[in-house]
Tab-separated table of C-alpha atoms in Angstrom:
chain	number	residue	atom	x	y	z
A	679	MET	CA	-3.317	-28.835	45.727
A	680	GLN	CA	-1.018	-26.336	44.063
A	681	HIS	CA	-1.357	-28.099	40.706
A	682	ALA	CA	-5.201	-28.040	40.737
A	683	PRO	CA	-5.536	-24.764	38.832
A	684	SER	CA	-3.329	-26.073	35.987
A	685	ARG	CA	-5.527	-29.185	35.619
A	686	LEU	CA	-8.569	-26.944	35.415
A	687	ARG	CA	-7.066	-24.544	32.954
A	688	PRO	CA	-7.651	-26.473	29.675
A	689	PRO	CA	-11.395	-26.895	30.175
A	690	ARG	CA	-11.816	-23.317	31.252
A	691	GLN	CA	-9.790	-22.065	28.353
A	692	GLY	CA	-11.754	-24.201	25.988
A	693	GLY	CA	-14.880	-22.836	27.660
A	694	ARG	CA	-13.941	-19.290	26.491
A	695	LEU	CA	-14.652	-20.168	22.884
A	696	THR	CA	-17.795	-22.130	23.825
A	697	GLN	CA	-19.138	-19.162	25.814
A	698	LEU	CA	-18.314	-16.764	23.019
A	699	LEU	CA	-20.111	-18.984	20.430
A	700	VAL	CA	-23.171	-19.285	22.666
A	701	VAL	CA	-23.500	-15.548	23.126
A	702	THR	CA	-22.928	-14.749	19.475
A	703	ALA	CA	-24.815	-17.743	18.000
A	704	PRO	CA	-28.150	-15.825	17.536
A	705	THR	CA	-26.355	-12.983	15.793
A	706	ILE	CA	-24.514	-15.401	13.488
A	707	VAL	CA	-27.761	-17.280	12.714
A	708	GLY	CA	-29.489	-13.971	11.976
A	709	ARG	CA	-26.689	-12.834	9.729
A	710	ALA	CA	-26.962	-16.186	7.892
A	711	GLY	CA	-30.675	-15.554	7.381
A	712	ASN	CA	-29.923	-12.069	5.990
A	713	PHE	CA	-27.369	-13.642	3.671
A	714	LEU	CA	-29.859	-16.229	2.513
A	715	ALA	CA	-32.538	-13.679	1.758
A	716	LEU	CA	-30.118	-11.489	-0.270
A	717	VAL	CA	-28.705	-14.411	-2.208
A	718	VAL	CA	-32.213	-15.622	-3.162
A	719	LEU	CA	-32.913	-12.033	-4.222
A	720	GLY	CA	-29.993	-12.315	-6.621
A	721	THR	CA	-31.824	-15.060	-8.508
A	722	LEU	CA	-34.990	-12.992	-8.853
A	723	VAL	CA	-33.618	-9.780	-10.452
A	724	THR	CA	-31.238	-8.889	-13.184
A	725	ALA	CA	-27.444	-8.415	-12.605
A	726	GLU	CA	-27.984	-4.621	-13.319
A	727	GLU	CA	-30.728	-4.296	-10.784
A	728	TYR	CA	-28.760	-6.177	-8.194
A	729	GLY	CA	-25.765	-3.972	-8.851
A	730	GLN	CA	-27.848	-0.818	-8.255
A	731	LEU	CA	-29.085	-2.240	-4.960
A	732	VAL	CA	-25.474	-2.983	-3.938
A	733	VAL	CA	-24.412	0.574	-4.763
A	734	LEU	CA	-27.261	2.119	-2.767
A	735	GLN	CA	-26.620	-0.090	0.274
A	736	THR	CA	-22.877	0.449	0.179
A	737	VAL	CA	-23.104	4.258	0.006
A	738	LEU	CA	-25.951	4.546	2.585
A	739	LEU	CA	-24.373	2.196	5.153
A	740	GLY	CA	-20.951	3.675	4.500
A	741	ILE	CA	-22.083	7.192	5.297
A	742	SER	CA	-23.799	6.003	8.456
A	743	SER	CA	-20.671	4.161	9.548
A	744	ILE	CA	-18.423	7.173	9.014
A	745	LEU	CA	-20.588	9.586	11.001
A	746	VAL	CA	-21.426	7.335	13.956
A	747	SER	CA	-17.951	5.791	14.134
A	748	SER	CA	-17.583	3.893	17.384
A	749	SER	CA	-20.521	5.616	19.070
A	750	SER	CA	-22.379	2.251	19.503
A	751	LEU	CA	-19.387	0.907	21.340
A	752	SER	CA	-19.256	4.089	23.457
A	753	LEU	CA	-23.006	3.820	24.205
A	754	ASN	CA	-22.549	0.173	25.246
A	755	ALA	CA	-19.745	1.237	27.649
A	756	ALA	CA	-21.708	4.229	28.977
A	757	THR	CA	-24.674	1.962	29.650
A	758	ALA	CA	-22.504	-0.550	31.497
A	759	ARG	CA	-21.125	2.177	33.782
A	760	ILE	CA	-24.558	3.004	35.253
A	761	ARG	CA	-24.844	1.674	38.773
A	762	GLY	CA	-27.522	-0.982	39.134
A	763	VAL	CA	-28.141	-0.938	35.349
A	764	ARG	CA	-29.659	-4.477	35.408
A	765	ASP	CA	-32.489	-3.128	37.545
A	766	LEU	CA	-33.428	-0.376	35.060
A	767	PRO	CA	-35.939	-1.049	32.302
A	768	VAL	CA	-34.476	-1.137	28.798
A	769	THR	CA	-37.109	1.303	27.546
A	770	ALA	CA	-35.984	3.940	29.970
A	771	LEU	CA	-32.349	3.372	29.161
A	772	TYR	CA	-33.196	3.709	25.450
A	773	ARG	CA	-34.932	6.979	25.856
A	774	ALA	CA	-31.927	8.315	27.710
A	775	ALA	CA	-29.648	7.025	24.906
A	776	LEU	CA	-31.682	8.860	22.225
A	777	ARG	CA	-31.458	12.111	24.199
A	778	GLY	CA	-27.747	11.932	23.779
A	779	ARG	CA	-27.748	10.984	20.139
A	780	ARG	CA	-30.319	13.280	18.543
A	781	ARG	CA	-27.770	15.423	16.743
A	782	VAL	CA	-25.959	12.440	15.368
A	783	ILE	CA	-29.217	10.910	14.098
A	784	VAL	CA	-30.347	14.107	12.391
A	785	THR	CA	-26.859	14.684	10.943
A	786	VAL	CA	-26.706	11.211	9.429
A	787	SER	CA	-30.183	11.450	7.966
A	788	LEU	CA	-29.541	14.819	6.310
A	789	ALA	CA	-26.104	13.763	5.034
A	790	ALA	CA	-27.519	10.610	3.561
A	791	ALA	CA	-30.375	12.475	1.849
A	792	VAL	CA	-27.757	14.673	0.097
A	793	LEU	CA	-24.886	12.297	-0.485
A	794	VAL	CA	-26.507	8.952	-1.373
A	795	PRO	CA	-28.110	10.255	-4.613
A	796	ILE	CA	-24.687	11.717	-5.613
A	797	GLY	CA	-22.924	8.524	-4.739
A	798	HIS	CA	-25.538	6.484	-6.600
A	799	GLY	CA	-24.999	8.543	-9.697
A	800	VAL	CA	-21.180	8.310	-9.518
A	801	LEU	CA	-20.832	4.617	-8.643
A	802	GLY	CA	-23.901	3.199	-10.338
A	803	GLY	CA	-22.625	3.693	-13.808
A	804	ALA	CA	-25.852	5.272	-15.109
A	805	VAL	CA	-27.360	8.812	-14.953
A	806	PRO	CA	-30.433	8.543	-12.627
A	807	SER	CA	-33.632	10.401	-13.457
A	808	ILE	CA	-34.762	13.346	-11.424
A	809	PRO	CA	-37.733	11.397	-9.961
A	810	GLY	CA	-35.372	8.514	-9.199
A	811	SER	CA	-32.936	10.866	-7.346
A	812	VAL	CA	-35.776	12.378	-5.367
A	813	ALA	CA	-36.925	8.822	-4.378
A	814	VAL	CA	-33.398	7.885	-3.327
A	815	ALA	CA	-33.010	11.100	-1.253
A	816	ALA	CA	-36.402	10.550	0.452
A	817	VAL	CA	-35.611	6.934	1.452
A	818	SER	CA	-32.096	7.905	2.537
A	819	ALA	CA	-33.465	10.591	4.839
A	820	THR	CA	-34.974	7.800	6.948
A	821	SER	CA	-31.555	6.165	7.518
A	822	GLY	CA	-31.528	7.544	11.052
A	823	PHE	CA	-33.623	4.637	12.029
A	824	LEU	CA	-30.652	2.342	11.318
A	825	LEU	CA	-28.692	4.252	13.949
A	826	MET	CA	-31.575	4.086	16.348
A	827	GLY	CA	-31.757	0.346	15.836
A	828	ASP	CA	-28.006	0.049	16.586
A	829	ALA	CA	-28.670	2.014	19.745
A	830	VAL	CA	-31.190	-0.659	20.873
A	831	VAL	CA	-28.561	-3.394	20.644
A	832	ALA	CA	-25.958	-1.234	22.338
A	833	VAL	CA	-28.217	-0.470	25.321
A	834	VAL	CA	-29.449	-4.014	25.718
A	835	THR	CA	-25.960	-5.484	25.544
A	836	GLY	CA	-24.439	-2.715	27.733
A	837	SER	CA	-26.918	-3.439	30.406
A	838	GLY	CA	-25.595	-7.046	30.613
A	839	ARG	CA	-28.387	-8.728	28.637
A	840	TYR	CA	-25.937	-10.214	26.188
A	841	VAL	CA	-28.036	-13.038	24.763
A	842	VAL	CA	-31.121	-10.814	24.482
A	843	GLY	CA	-28.984	-8.268	22.588
A	844	SER	CA	-27.686	-10.986	20.315
A	845	CYS	CA	-31.288	-12.072	19.596
A	846	VAL	CA	-32.351	-8.583	18.822
A	847	GLU	CA	-29.462	-8.125	16.421
A	848	ALA	CA	-30.424	-11.440	14.768
A	849	GLY	CA	-34.016	-10.332	14.352
A	850	ARG	CA	-32.858	-7.014	12.764
A	851	ALA	CA	-30.650	-8.887	10.317
A	852	VAL	CA	-33.336	-11.389	9.236
A	853	ALA	CA	-36.065	-8.795	8.986
A	854	GLY	CA	-33.795	-6.431	7.099
A	855	GLY	CA	-32.859	-9.140	4.590
A	856	VAL	CA	-36.486	-10.147	3.984
A	857	GLY	CA	-37.543	-6.512	3.748
A	858	THR	CA	-34.797	-5.854	1.173
A	859	LEU	CA	-35.918	-8.873	-0.885
A	860	ILE	CA	-39.614	-7.979	-0.879
A	861	GLY	CA	-38.967	-4.224	-1.489
A	862	THR	CA	-36.583	-4.847	-4.417
A	863	VAL	CA	-38.833	-7.380	-6.123
A	864	THR	CA	-41.911	-5.148	-5.827
A	865	LEU	CA	-40.475	-1.626	-6.083
A	866	GLY	CA	-36.921	-1.959	-7.400
A	867	PRO	CA	-33.548	-1.158	-5.739
A	868	VAL	CA	-34.957	1.928	-3.969
A	869	GLY	CA	-37.785	-0.128	-2.520
A	870	GLY	CA	-35.152	-2.659	-1.425
A	871	VAL	CA	-33.367	0.074	0.641
A	872	ALA	CA	-36.688	1.149	2.124
A	873	GLY	CA	-37.346	-2.507	3.013
A	874	MET	CA	-33.973	-2.663	4.754
A	875	ILE	CA	-34.736	0.369	6.912
A	876	LEU	CA	-38.376	-0.466	7.788
A	877	PRO	CA	-37.747	-3.182	10.385
A	878	ASP	CA	-35.568	-0.812	12.463
A	879	ALA	CA	-38.240	1.831	12.251
A	880	LEU	CA	-40.841	-0.619	13.562
A	881	LEU	CA	-38.477	-1.834	16.318
A	882	VAL	CA	-37.838	1.713	17.504
A	883	GLY	CA	-41.511	2.616	17.402
A	884	VAL	CA	-42.534	-0.386	19.501
A	885	ILE	CA	-39.874	0.254	22.132
A	886	LEU	CA	-40.790	3.979	22.384
A	887	LEU	CA	-44.536	3.193	22.642
A	888	VAL	CA	-43.940	0.636	25.369
A	889	GLY	CA	-41.659	3.113	27.139
A	890	LEU	CA	-44.419	5.683	27.354
A	891	ARG	CA	-46.091	3.483	29.993
A	892	ARG	CA	-42.876	2.974	32.044
A	893	ARG	CA	-41.405	6.188	33.324
A	894	HIS	CA	-38.122	5.963	35.192
A	895	PRO	CA	-36.702	9.392	36.036
A	896	GLY	CA	-33.487	7.997	37.625
A	897	VAL	CA	-31.785	7.180	34.315
A	898	PRO	CA	-29.089	9.759	33.320
A	899	ASP	CA	-28.373	10.900	29.819
A	900	LEU	CA	-26.102	8.478	27.938
A	901	ARG	CA	-24.081	10.977	25.977
A	902	THR	CA	-21.454	9.535	23.675
A	903	GLY	CA	-19.849	12.662	22.197
A	904	SER	CA	-16.421	13.392	20.927
A	905	ALA	CA	-14.978	13.609	24.387
A	906	ASN	CA	-14.627	9.804	24.499
A	907	GLU	CA	-11.036	8.754	23.944
A	908	GLY	CA	-10.452	7.322	20.499
A	909	THR	CA	-13.621	8.736	18.922
A	910	GLY	CA	-11.705	11.011	16.571
A	911	ALA	CA	-9.486	8.098	15.489
A	912	GLY	CA	-12.576	5.995	14.998
A	913	VAL	CA	-14.240	8.550	12.750
A	914	LEU	CA	-11.069	8.932	10.684
A	915	SER	CA	-10.468	5.150	10.492
A	916	ASN	CA	-14.036	4.485	9.395
A	917	ALA	CA	-13.931	7.271	6.861
A	918	LEU	CA	-10.747	5.860	5.286
A	919	GLY	CA	-12.276	2.376	5.291
A	920	GLN	CA	-15.446	3.483	3.638
A	921	VAL	CA	-13.646	5.570	1.029
A	922	THR	CA	-11.560	2.435	0.187
A	923	GLN	CA	-14.800	0.475	-0.272
A	924	TRP	CA	-16.211	3.124	-2.528
A	925	LEU	CA	-12.971	3.284	-4.563
A	926	LEU	CA	-13.191	-0.473	-5.002
A	927	LEU	CA	-16.808	-0.253	-6.168
A	928	PHE	CA	-15.827	2.568	-8.535
A	929	GLY	CA	-13.043	0.405	-9.922
A	930	VAL	CA	-15.515	-2.444	-10.490
A	931	GLN	CA	-17.920	-0.199	-12.259
A	932	THR	CA	-15.401	1.503	-14.466
A	933	THR	CA	-13.791	-1.871	-15.288
A	934	GLY	CA	-16.908	-3.828	-16.313
A	935	GLY	CA	-19.967	-1.537	-16.032
A	936	PRO	CA	-23.218	-2.050	-14.202
A	937	ALA	CA	-23.171	-5.802	-14.956
A	938	ALA	CA	-19.815	-6.207	-13.275
A	939	VAL	CA	-21.221	-4.376	-10.198
A	940	GLY	CA	-23.916	-7.037	-10.115
A	941	VAL	CA	-21.392	-9.820	-10.288
A	942	TYR	CA	-19.357	-8.224	-7.543
A	943	GLY	CA	-22.451	-7.768	-5.430
A	944	ALA	CA	-23.483	-11.391	-5.790
A	945	ALA	CA	-20.004	-12.655	-4.927
A	946	ASN	CA	-19.770	-10.222	-2.052
A	947	ARG	CA	-22.921	-11.697	-0.472
A	948	PHE	CA	-20.970	-14.938	0.042
A	949	ALA	CA	-17.813	-13.122	1.076
A	950	SER	CA	-19.761	-11.169	3.709
A	951	LEU	CA	-20.141	-14.356	5.703
A	952	VAL	CA	-16.423	-14.259	6.430
A	953	THR	CA	-16.571	-10.843	8.106
A	954	ILE	CA	-19.424	-11.764	10.379
A	955	LEU	CA	-16.896	-13.400	12.763
A	956	PRO	CA	-14.731	-10.387	13.640
A	957	LEU	CA	-17.765	-8.166	13.983
A	958	SER	CA	-19.509	-10.640	16.277
A	959	PHE	CA	-16.495	-11.838	18.275
A	960	GLY	CA	-14.562	-8.583	18.540
A	961	LYS	CA	-17.304	-6.647	20.390
A	962	THR	CA	-17.590	-9.488	22.902
A	963	VAL	CA	-13.850	-9.879	23.737
A	964	LEU	CA	-12.761	-6.247	23.276
A	965	GLY	CA	-12.245	-5.572	26.954
A	966	GLN	CA	-9.894	-8.596	27.291
A	967	LEU	CA	-7.399	-7.753	24.500
A	968	ALA	CA	-5.563	-4.913	26.224
A	969	GLY	CA	-2.696	-7.155	27.225
A	970	ASP	CA	-1.276	-10.665	26.737
A	971	GLU	CA	-1.152	-11.817	30.341
A	972	GLY	CA	-4.040	-14.259	29.594
A	973	GLY	CA	-5.790	-16.135	32.347
A	974	HIS	CA	-8.232	-19.006	32.769
A	975	SER	CA	-11.076	-17.154	31.058
A	976	ARG	CA	-9.389	-14.237	29.273
A	977	TRP	CA	-8.544	-13.901	25.560
A	978	THR	CA	-5.093	-12.844	24.514
A	979	SER	CA	-4.570	-11.048	21.226
A	980	ARG	CA	-2.565	-14.057	19.907
A	981	ALA	CA	-5.320	-16.586	20.823
A	982	PHE	CA	-7.959	-14.292	19.340
A	983	MET	CA	-6.156	-13.892	16.012
A	984	ILE	CA	-5.390	-17.680	15.771
A	985	VAL	CA	-8.998	-18.614	16.354
A	986	LEU	CA	-10.194	-15.839	13.974
A	987	SER	CA	-7.825	-17.119	11.301
A	988	VAL	CA	-9.002	-20.711	11.513
A	989	LEU	CA	-12.706	-19.823	11.676
A	990	SER	CA	-12.399	-17.246	8.774
A	991	LEU	CA	-10.700	-19.820	6.526
A	992	ALA	CA	-13.278	-22.446	7.391
A	993	THR	CA	-16.124	-19.964	6.748
A	994	ALA	CA	-14.661	-19.036	3.342
A	995	VAL	CA	-14.486	-22.688	2.284
A	996	LEU	CA	-18.022	-23.286	3.490
A	997	ALA	CA	-19.305	-20.130	1.743
A	998	PHE	CA	-17.794	-21.270	-1.593
A	999	ALA	CA	-19.354	-24.723	-1.155
A	1000	ILE	CA	-22.743	-23.158	-0.366
A	1001	MET	CA	-22.560	-21.156	-3.581
A	1002	LEU	CA	-21.633	-24.204	-5.713
A	1003	VAL	CA	-24.065	-26.679	-4.223
A	1004	GLY	CA	-26.928	-24.486	-2.943
A	1005	PHE	CA	-27.138	-21.876	-5.626
A	1006	PRO	CA	-25.910	-23.267	-8.971
A	1007	ALA	CA	-28.409	-21.105	-10.892
A	1008	LEU	CA	-26.466	-17.950	-9.970
A	1009	ALA	CA	-23.668	-18.900	-12.353
A	1010	HIS	CA	-26.123	-18.605	-15.244
A	1011	VAL	CA	-27.114	-15.073	-14.253
A	1012	TYR	CA	-23.675	-13.666	-13.180
A	1013	GLU	CA	-20.794	-14.256	-15.597
A	1014	ASP	CA	-17.561	-15.707	-14.131
A	1015	LEU	CA	-19.118	-15.831	-10.647
A	1016	GLU	CA	-17.142	-18.761	-9.311
A	1017	ARG	CA	-13.703	-17.254	-10.018
A	1018	ILE	CA	-14.680	-13.794	-8.719
A	1019	THR	CA	-16.212	-15.364	-5.522
A	1020	ALA	CA	-13.041	-17.344	-4.906
A	1021	LEU	CA	-10.877	-14.235	-5.243
A	1022	LEU	CA	-13.202	-12.162	-3.045
A	1023	LEU	CA	-13.353	-14.835	-0.356
A	1024	ALA	CA	-9.567	-14.923	-0.138
A	1025	ALA	CA	-9.526	-11.171	0.063
A	1026	SER	CA	-12.221	-11.218	2.711
A	1027	VAL	CA	-10.289	-13.599	4.990
A	1028	LEU	CA	-7.555	-10.966	4.986
A	1029	ARG	CA	-10.225	-8.360	5.639
A	1030	ALA	CA	-11.542	-10.282	8.670
A	1031	LEU	CA	-8.028	-10.481	10.153
A	1032	LEU	CA	-7.570	-6.748	9.475
A	1033	MET	CA	-10.733	-6.055	11.397
A	1034	GLY	CA	-9.718	-8.417	14.249
A	1035	ALA	CA	-6.364	-6.648	14.509
A	1036	GLY	CA	-8.286	-3.383	14.644
A	1037	TYR	CA	-10.074	-4.481	17.787
A	1038	ILE	CA	-6.626	-5.204	19.358
A	1039	CYS	CA	-5.507	-1.676	18.414
A	1040	VAL	CA	-8.617	-0.227	20.055
A	1041	ALA	CA	-8.182	-2.305	23.191
A	1042	ARG	CA	-4.519	-1.213	23.458
A	1043	ARG	CA	-5.303	2.401	22.539
A	1044	ARG	CA	-3.034	2.308	19.477
A	1045	TRP	CA	-4.990	5.006	17.754
A	1046	THR	CA	-2.259	5.983	15.317
A	1047	THR	CA	-1.708	2.407	14.263
A	1048	TRP	CA	-5.469	1.979	13.858
A	1049	VAL	CA	-5.733	4.856	11.453
A	1050	LEU	CA	-2.441	4.300	9.677
A	1051	ALA	CA	-3.486	0.740	8.656
A	1052	ASP	CA	-6.661	2.081	6.954
A	1053	LEU	CA	-4.599	4.864	5.280
A	1054	THR	CA	-2.161	2.270	3.990
A	1055	SER	CA	-5.045	0.129	2.626
A	1056	MET	CA	-6.521	3.106	0.842
A	1057	ALA	CA	-3.209	4.120	-0.659
A	1058	ILE	CA	-2.623	0.514	-1.963
A	1059	THR	CA	-6.109	0.536	-3.445
A	1060	VAL	CA	-5.552	3.837	-5.314
A	1061	VAL	CA	-2.226	2.664	-6.682
A	1062	GLY	CA	-3.570	-0.739	-7.606
A	1063	LEU	CA	-6.640	0.650	-9.412
A	1064	VAL	CA	-4.415	3.049	-11.425
A	1065	VAL	CA	-2.342	-0.012	-12.472
A	1066	VAL	CA	-5.580	-1.854	-13.407
A	1067	TRP	CA	-6.870	0.981	-15.483
A	1068	THR	CA	-3.489	1.443	-17.186
A	1069	LEU	CA	-3.150	-2.243	-18.143
A	1070	GLY	CA	-6.858	-2.577	-18.998
A	1071	THR	CA	-7.309	-5.764	-17.024
A	1072	GLY	CA	-10.678	-7.071	-15.718
A	1073	LEU	CA	-12.720	-7.422	-12.628
A	1074	GLY	CA	-10.517	-10.173	-11.183
A	1075	SER	CA	-7.625	-7.738	-10.986
A	1076	VAL	CA	-9.722	-5.246	-8.977
A	1077	ILE	CA	-10.463	-8.024	-6.466
A	1078	VAL	CA	-6.691	-8.828	-6.208
A	1079	VAL	CA	-6.014	-5.134	-5.471
A	1080	TYR	CA	-8.543	-5.364	-2.635
A	1081	GLY	CA	-6.742	-8.412	-1.185
A	1082	LEU	CA	-3.350	-6.675	-1.338
A	1083	ALA	CA	-4.750	-3.615	0.337
A	1084	ASN	CA	-6.172	-5.757	3.207
A	1085	ALA	CA	-2.850	-7.545	3.532
A	1086	ALA	CA	-0.885	-4.256	3.779
A	1087	GLY	CA	-3.270	-2.835	6.398
A	1088	LEU	CA	-3.029	-6.044	8.366
A	1089	ALA	CA	0.738	-5.925	8.434
A	1090	VAL	CA	0.668	-2.378	9.707
A	1091	ARG	CA	-1.675	-3.263	12.592
A	1092	ILE	CA	0.261	-6.377	13.578
A	1093	VAL	CA	3.510	-4.535	13.692
A	1094	GLY	CA	1.993	-1.455	15.377
A	1095	SER	CA	-0.015	-3.309	18.050
A	1096	SER	CA	2.893	-5.584	18.999
A	1097	ASN	CA	5.188	-2.571	19.583
A	1098	ARG	CA	5.455	-1.917	23.272
A	1099	ARG	CA	5.458	1.810	22.821
A	1100	ARG	CA	1.939	3.192	22.650
A	1101	SER	CA	1.215	4.818	19.294
């Protein structure tokens, strides 16, 4: 009888991955739908228009990511700590969440209204018109709905409704992709950004309207302010990561102009499939990565990174095959797309592992290591871009710099998180 647990261990360990895939499957399918809509969009507009859309999305989503940092994770955890949370209606929990996030939502909306037009002008490679800048500012001012949509998923998941939360995230992804496609084709890149935001605005509106009929005064405020441990490190880490992405986009634009931004954007749609895995898996197993003691149903950091490595490589190969077989027409619109996509997929595998190692740092409270890795990546990016500009090389060299920056950051996180001394 003493050996029974060991005979049961393999199936139960294998069940960890199965359970993880089941919970995250709707999100992955939804992300795939978003990817499909945006790739199809690439065949319907010019490379320059696609590049402008990529710039607007990168700047807008980057600003949101910097300012909210890990607040969605904090909101998820705060919801989970409520006693008897499964018995409370989601609508009541959501209203409580919004009461604790109003300042963040307003701050992000105002910051986006001011900074996105500036970022668009700097990174887009063309001087926007005054009416165009006003339109960008107006649409960016509604970006708070994206944060409110994230809060829906955080509350639903934090209350233990994991599959429902995954389905909501999937619906947001598909609707956002379709909205971006329709908006861009009909109204241009600014319309595409509006179409990306509109589904979240509708989702939030429906939940708030339903909640008006279901009062539940027993729900406390779900405040996720800076008092939460690691929030400051999260803000700094996200800021460094987003600045690195903007530097990369600036390098693409200054190297090849708006057309190169379009090529990069098209290739990045396929590369984005690789980073779905750490985003989806990491949030699910975060609480199990604090140590390496393992267990029948627990994830160790080593097992997590091995699985992430294998799946990321497989996804990269699959994404490249999808591009070649499913969308051969893109090669006629975007010059040198195959080579750039191959390079970007390789760099994105390293990016996925860097993100996975970041979850380990968060779980083990290695805040210094978490931030230092992003600082290292940014420094390598700056040095690499200076070399590219000095030598006058092309877009491929910029992507190689991105890969080297990810590799350097990954090395820092692996070394730092394996050190027994807390950093």
